[in-house]
mmCIF file of C-alpha atoms in Angstrom:
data_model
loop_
_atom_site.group_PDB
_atom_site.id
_atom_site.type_symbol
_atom_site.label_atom_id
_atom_site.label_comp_id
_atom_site.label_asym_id
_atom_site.label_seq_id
_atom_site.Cartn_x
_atom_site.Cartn_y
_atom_site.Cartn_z
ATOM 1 C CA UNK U 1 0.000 0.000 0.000
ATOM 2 C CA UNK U 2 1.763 3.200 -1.415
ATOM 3 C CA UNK U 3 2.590 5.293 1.653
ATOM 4 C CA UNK U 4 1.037 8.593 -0.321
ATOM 5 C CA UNK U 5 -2.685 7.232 0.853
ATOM 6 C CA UNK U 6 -3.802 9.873 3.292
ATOM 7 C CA UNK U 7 -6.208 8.266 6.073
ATOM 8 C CA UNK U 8 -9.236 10.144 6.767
ATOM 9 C CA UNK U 9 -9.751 10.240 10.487
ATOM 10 C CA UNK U 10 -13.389 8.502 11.091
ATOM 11 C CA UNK U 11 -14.913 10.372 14.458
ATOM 12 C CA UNK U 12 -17.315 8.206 16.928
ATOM 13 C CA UNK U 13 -21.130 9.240 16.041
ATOM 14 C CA UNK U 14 -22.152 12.267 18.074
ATOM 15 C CA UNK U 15 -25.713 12.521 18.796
ATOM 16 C CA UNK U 16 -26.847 16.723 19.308
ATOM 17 C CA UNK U 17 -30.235 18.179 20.808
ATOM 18 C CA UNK U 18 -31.066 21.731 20.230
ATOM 19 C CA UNK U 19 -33.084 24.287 22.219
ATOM 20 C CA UNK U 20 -33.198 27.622 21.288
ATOM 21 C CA UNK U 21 -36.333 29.876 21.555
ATOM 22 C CA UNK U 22 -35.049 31.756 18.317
ATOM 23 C CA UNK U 23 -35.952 29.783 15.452
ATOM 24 C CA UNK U 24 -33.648 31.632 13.563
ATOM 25 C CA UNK U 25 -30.703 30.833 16.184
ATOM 26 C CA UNK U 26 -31.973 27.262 16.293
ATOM 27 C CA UNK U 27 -31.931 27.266 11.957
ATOM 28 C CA UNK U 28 -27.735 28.518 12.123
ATOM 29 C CA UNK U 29 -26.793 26.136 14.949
ATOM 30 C CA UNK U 30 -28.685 23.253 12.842
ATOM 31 C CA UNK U 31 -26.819 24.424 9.671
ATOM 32 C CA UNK U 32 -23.380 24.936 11.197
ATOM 33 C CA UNK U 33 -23.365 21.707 12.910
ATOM 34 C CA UNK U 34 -24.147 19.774 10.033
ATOM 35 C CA UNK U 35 -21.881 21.094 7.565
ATOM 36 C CA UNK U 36 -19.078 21.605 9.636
ATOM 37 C CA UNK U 37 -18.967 18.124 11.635
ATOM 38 C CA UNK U 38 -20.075 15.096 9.666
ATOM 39 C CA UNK U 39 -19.843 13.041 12.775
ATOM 40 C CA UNK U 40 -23.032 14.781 14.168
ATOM 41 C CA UNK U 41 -26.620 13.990 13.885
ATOM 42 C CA UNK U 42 -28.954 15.997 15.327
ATOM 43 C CA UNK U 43 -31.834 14.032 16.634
ATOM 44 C CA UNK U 44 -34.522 16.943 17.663
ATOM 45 C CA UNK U 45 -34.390 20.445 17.905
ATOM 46 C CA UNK U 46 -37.230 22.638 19.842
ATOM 47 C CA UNK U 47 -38.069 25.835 21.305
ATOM 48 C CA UNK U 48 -39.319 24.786 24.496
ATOM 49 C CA UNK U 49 -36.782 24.359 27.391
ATOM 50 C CA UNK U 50 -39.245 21.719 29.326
ATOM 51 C CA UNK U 51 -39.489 19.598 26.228
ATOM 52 C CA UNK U 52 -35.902 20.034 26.238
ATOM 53 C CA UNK U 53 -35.526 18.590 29.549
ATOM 54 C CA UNK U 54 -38.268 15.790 28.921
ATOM 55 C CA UNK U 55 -36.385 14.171 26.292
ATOM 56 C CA UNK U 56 -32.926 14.891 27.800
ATOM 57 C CA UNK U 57 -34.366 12.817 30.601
ATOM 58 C CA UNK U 58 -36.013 10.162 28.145
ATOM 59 C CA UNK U 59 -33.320 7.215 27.450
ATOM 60 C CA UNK U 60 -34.750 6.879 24.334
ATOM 61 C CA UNK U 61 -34.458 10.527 22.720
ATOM 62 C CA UNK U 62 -31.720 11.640 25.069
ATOM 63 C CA UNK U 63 -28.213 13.038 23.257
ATOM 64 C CA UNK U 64 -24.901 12.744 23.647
ATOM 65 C CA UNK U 65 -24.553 16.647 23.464
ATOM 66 C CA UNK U 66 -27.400 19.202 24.392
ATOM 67 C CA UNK U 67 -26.463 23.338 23.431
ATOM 68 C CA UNK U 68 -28.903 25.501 24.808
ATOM 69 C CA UNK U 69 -29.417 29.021 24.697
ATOM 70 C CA UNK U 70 -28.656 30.774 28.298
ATOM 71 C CA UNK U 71 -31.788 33.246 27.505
ATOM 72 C CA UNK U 72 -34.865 31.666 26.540
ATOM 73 C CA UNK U 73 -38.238 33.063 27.635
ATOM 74 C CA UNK U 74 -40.357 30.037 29.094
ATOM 75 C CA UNK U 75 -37.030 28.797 31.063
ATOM 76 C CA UNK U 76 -33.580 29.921 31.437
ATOM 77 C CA UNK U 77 -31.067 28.132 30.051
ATOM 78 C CA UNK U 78 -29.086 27.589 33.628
ATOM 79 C CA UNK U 79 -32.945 26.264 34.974
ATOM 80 C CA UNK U 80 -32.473 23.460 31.835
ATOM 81 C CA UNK U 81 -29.002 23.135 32.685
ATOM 82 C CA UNK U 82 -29.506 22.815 36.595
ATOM 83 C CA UNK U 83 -32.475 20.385 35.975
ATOM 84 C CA UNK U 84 -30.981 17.876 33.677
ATOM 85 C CA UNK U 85 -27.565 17.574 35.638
ATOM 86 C CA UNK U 86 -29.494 16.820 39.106
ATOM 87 C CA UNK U 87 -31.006 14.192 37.133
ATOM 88 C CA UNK U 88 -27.771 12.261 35.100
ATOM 89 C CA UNK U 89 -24.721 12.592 33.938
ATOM 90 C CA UNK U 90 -25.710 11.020 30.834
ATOM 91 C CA UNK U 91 -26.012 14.636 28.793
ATOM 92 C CA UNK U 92 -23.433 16.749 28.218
ATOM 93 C CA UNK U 93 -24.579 20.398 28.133
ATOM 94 C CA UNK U 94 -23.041 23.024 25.853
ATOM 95 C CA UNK U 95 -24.248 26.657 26.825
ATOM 96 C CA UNK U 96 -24.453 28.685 23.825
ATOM 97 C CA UNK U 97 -25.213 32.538 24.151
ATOM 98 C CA UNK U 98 -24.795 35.673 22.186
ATOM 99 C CA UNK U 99 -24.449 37.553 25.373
ATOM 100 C CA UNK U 100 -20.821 38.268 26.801
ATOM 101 C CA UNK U 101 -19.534 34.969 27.275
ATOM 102 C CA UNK U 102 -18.585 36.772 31.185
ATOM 103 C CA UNK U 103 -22.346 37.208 31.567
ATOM 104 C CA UNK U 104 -23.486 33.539 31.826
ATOM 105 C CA UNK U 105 -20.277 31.772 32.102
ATOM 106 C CA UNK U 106 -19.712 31.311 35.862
ATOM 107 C CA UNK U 107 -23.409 31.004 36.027
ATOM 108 C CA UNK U 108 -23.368 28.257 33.235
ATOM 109 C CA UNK U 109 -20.781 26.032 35.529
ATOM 110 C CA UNK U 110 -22.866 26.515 38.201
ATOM 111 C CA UNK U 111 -25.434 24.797 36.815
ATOM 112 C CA UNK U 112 -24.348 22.192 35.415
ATOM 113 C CA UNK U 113 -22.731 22.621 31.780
ATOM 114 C CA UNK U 114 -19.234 21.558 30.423
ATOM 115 C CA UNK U 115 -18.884 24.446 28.598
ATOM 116 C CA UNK U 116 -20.586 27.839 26.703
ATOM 117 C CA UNK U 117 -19.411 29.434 23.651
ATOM 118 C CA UNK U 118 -20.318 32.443 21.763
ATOM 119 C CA UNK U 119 -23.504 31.267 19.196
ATOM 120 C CA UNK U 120 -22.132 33.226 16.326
ATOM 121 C CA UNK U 121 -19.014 31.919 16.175
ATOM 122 C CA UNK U 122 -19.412 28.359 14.221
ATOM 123 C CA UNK U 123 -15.636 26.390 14.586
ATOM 124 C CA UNK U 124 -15.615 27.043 18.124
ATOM 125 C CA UNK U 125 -19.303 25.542 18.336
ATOM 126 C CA UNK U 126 -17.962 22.479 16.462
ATOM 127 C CA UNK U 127 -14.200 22.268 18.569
ATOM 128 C CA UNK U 128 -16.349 22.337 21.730
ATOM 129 C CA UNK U 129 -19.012 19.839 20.984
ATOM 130 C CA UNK U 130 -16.086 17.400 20.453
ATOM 131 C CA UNK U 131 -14.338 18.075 23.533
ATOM 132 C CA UNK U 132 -17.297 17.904 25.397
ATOM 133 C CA UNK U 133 -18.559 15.172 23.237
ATOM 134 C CA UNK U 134 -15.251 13.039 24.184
ATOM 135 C CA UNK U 135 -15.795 13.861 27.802
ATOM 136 C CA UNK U 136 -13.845 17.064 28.456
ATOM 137 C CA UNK U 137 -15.139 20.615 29.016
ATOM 138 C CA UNK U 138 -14.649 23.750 27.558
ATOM 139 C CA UNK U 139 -13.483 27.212 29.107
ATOM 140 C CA UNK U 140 -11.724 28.089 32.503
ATOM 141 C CA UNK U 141 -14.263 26.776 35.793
ATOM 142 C CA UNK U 142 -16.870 23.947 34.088
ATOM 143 C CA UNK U 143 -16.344 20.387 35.552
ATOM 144 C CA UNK U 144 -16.891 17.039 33.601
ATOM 145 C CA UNK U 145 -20.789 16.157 33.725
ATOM 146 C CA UNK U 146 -19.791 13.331 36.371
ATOM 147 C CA UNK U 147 -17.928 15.742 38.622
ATOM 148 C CA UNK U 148 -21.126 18.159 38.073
ATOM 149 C CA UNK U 149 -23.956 16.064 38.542
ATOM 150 C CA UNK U 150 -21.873 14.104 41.867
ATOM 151 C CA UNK U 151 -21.964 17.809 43.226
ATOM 152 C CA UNK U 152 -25.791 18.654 42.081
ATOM 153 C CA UNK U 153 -27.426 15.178 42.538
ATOM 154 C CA UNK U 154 -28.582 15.968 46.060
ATOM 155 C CA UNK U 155 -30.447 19.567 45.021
ATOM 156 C CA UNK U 156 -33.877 19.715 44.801
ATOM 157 C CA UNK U 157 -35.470 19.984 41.602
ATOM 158 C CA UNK U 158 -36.393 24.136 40.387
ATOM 159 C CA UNK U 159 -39.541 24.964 41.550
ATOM 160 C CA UNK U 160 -40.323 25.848 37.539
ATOM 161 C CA UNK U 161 -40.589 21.631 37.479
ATOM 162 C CA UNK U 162 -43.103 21.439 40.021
ATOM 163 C CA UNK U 163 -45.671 22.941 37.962
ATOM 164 C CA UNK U 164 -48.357 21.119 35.520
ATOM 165 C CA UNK U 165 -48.408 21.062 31.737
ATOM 166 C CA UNK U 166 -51.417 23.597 31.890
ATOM 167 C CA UNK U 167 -49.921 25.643 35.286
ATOM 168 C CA UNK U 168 -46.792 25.984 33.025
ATOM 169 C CA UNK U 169 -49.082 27.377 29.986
ATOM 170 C CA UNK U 170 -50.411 29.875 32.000
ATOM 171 C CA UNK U 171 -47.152 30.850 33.414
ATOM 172 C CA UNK U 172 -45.666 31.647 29.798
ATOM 173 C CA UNK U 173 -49.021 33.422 28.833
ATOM 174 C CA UNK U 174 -48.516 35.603 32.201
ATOM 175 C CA UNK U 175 -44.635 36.285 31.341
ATOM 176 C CA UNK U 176 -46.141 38.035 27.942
ATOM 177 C CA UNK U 177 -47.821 40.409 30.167
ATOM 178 C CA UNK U 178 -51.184 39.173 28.883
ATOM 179 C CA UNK U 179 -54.037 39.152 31.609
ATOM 180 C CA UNK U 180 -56.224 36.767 33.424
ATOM 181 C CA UNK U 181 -59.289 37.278 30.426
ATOM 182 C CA UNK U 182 -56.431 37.597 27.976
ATOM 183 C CA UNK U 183 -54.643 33.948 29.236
ATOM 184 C CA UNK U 184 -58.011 32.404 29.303
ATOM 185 C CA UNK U 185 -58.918 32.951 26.185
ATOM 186 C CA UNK U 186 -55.470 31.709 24.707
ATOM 187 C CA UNK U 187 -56.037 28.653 26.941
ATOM 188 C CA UNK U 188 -59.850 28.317 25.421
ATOM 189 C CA UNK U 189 -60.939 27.823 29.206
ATOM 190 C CA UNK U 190 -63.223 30.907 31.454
ATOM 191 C CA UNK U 191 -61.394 33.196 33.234
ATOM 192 C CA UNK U 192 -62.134 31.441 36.670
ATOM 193 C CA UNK U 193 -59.904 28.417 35.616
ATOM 194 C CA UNK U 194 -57.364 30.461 33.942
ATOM 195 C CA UNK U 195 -56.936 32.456 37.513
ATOM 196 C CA UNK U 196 -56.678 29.209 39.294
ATOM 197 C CA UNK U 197 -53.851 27.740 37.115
ATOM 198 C CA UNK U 198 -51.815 30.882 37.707
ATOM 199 C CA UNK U 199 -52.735 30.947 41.912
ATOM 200 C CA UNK U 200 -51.649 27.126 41.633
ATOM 201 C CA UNK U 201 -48.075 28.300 39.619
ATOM 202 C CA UNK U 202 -47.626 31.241 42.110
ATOM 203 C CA UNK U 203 -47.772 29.011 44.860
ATOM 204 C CA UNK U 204 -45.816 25.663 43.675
ATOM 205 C CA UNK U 205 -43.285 28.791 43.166
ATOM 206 C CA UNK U 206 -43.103 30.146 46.526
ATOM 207 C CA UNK U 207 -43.826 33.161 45.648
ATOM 208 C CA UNK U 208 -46.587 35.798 46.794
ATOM 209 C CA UNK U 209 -47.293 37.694 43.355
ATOM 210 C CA UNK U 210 -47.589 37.174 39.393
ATOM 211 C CA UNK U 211 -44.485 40.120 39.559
ATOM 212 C CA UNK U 212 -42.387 37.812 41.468
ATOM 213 C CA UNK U 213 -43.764 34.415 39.676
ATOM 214 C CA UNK U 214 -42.675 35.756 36.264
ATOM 215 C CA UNK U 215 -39.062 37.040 37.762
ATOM 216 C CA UNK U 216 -38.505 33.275 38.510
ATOM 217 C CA UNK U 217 -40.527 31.500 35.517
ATOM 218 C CA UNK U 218 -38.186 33.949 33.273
ATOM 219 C CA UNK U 219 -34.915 33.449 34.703
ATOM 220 C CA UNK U 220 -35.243 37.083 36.019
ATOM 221 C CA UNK U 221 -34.125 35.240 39.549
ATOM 222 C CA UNK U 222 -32.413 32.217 39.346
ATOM 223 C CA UNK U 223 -31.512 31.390 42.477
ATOM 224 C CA UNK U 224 -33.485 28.051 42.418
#
C-alpha cells in the first residue's frame, strides 16, 4: 500500500439536541453543525426548554450533546441546565449565548454545563461539541458532567418543574404580560380556571405575586 494514501480520520457518532427559543438561532446552529462536523446527527431540535428537559431525561431521545441558549423566555437556560444535571450525567450540556460569554459563564458552571461558547461563532461551536462530546469541558471553571452532577445530585429539583403542563401554559401566557381574560382565552378555558392555574403556579413557586412568579418563571431570579 503506497505510503502517499492519506487516512481520513473517522470520528465516533455524536448525537446533538437543540433548544433555542429563536428559530432563527436554532436554523444557524442546525446548519453549522451539520456542515461543519459530519460526525453529528442531530436528533430533535425545539423551542421549548421543558421539552428540552423531557427528552434529555427520556433514554430513548436523550443526546450525547445538548447546546442551549442561556436566555430563553419560558425557562432559562441555567434552569435546563440545573435540571438535567441533578437528574444524570448522561447529557453533556453546551451553553451557547450571544451575550458576553462573562455574563453567563460562571453562572453556566454553576449549573451544570461543560462548557458555553459564543452562538455566532461556528468552529468554536464544532471544537467544543467534540471536547465535550469526548468527555472534556470547555473554558476556565466547568467540571466534567460526572464531577457536576456528583456535586448537584442531592439539590432539589427548580420549583419551575413542580408545575403542571397547563400551570406551566399559564405561566408563559402571564410572562407576555397578557391578563387573566387575555390567558383564558389563549387557553380556550373561562377566566375562573385560567386564575386558578396561575394561583396554583404562584404558589408551587413560593412566591406571593404574578411580579415575582414571572421574575422566577423567566430566569429574572435564578436562584433556584
Amino acid at each position: 500500500m503506497s505510503g502517499d494514501n492519506q487516512r481520513q480520520t473517522v470520528r465516533p457518532i455524536v448525537t446533538i439536541g437543540l433548544v433555542d427559543n429563536d428559530a432563527f438561532s436554532l436554523a444557524f446552529l442546525e446548519r453549522s453543525i451539520s456542515e461543519l462536523m459530519p460526525e453529528a446527527r442531530i436528533i430533535w431540535k425545539t423551542t421549548s426548554g421543558r421539552d428540552a428537559v423531557a427528552r434529555c431525561l427520556d433514554t430513548r431521545q436523550s443526546p450525547n450533546v445538548l447546546l442551549t441558549d442561556m436566555s430563553m423566555d419560558e425557562l432559562s437556560g441555567l434552569v435546563v441546565c440545573k435540571t438535567i444535571r441533578i437528574k444524570t450525567a448522561r447529557v453533556k450540556i453546551l451553553a451557547v449565548t450571544s451575550f458576553s460569554l462573562a455574563v453567563y459563564s460562571n453562572k453556566a458552571a454553576a449549573a451544570g454545563a461543560q462548557g458555553i461558547v459564543p452562538k455566532s461563532v461556528e468552529t468554536p461551536i464544532i471544537e467544543a461539541i467534540r471536547t465535550i462530546a469526548a468527555g472534556g469541558t470547555w473554558g476556565e471553571g466547568f467540571e466534567t458532567a460526572a464531577q457536576a452532577h456528583t456535586r448537584l445530585s442531592g439539590q432539589r429539583m427548580p420549583r419551575q418543574f413542580l408545575l403542571s403542563d397547563r400551570e406551566a401554559e399559564a405561566m408563559n401566557l402571564c410572562s407576555r404580560g397578557l391578563s387573566t381574560e387575555q390567558i383564558a382565552a389563549e387557553m380556550q378555558v373561562n377566566a375562573s380556571t385560567a386564575k386558578t392555574y396561575l394561583t396554583r403556579a404562584i404558589h408551587k413557586l413560593g412566591v406571593t405575586s404574578r411580579g415575582a412568579a414571572v421574575a422566577l418563571w423567566t430566569g429574572a431570579s435564578e436562584g433556584e
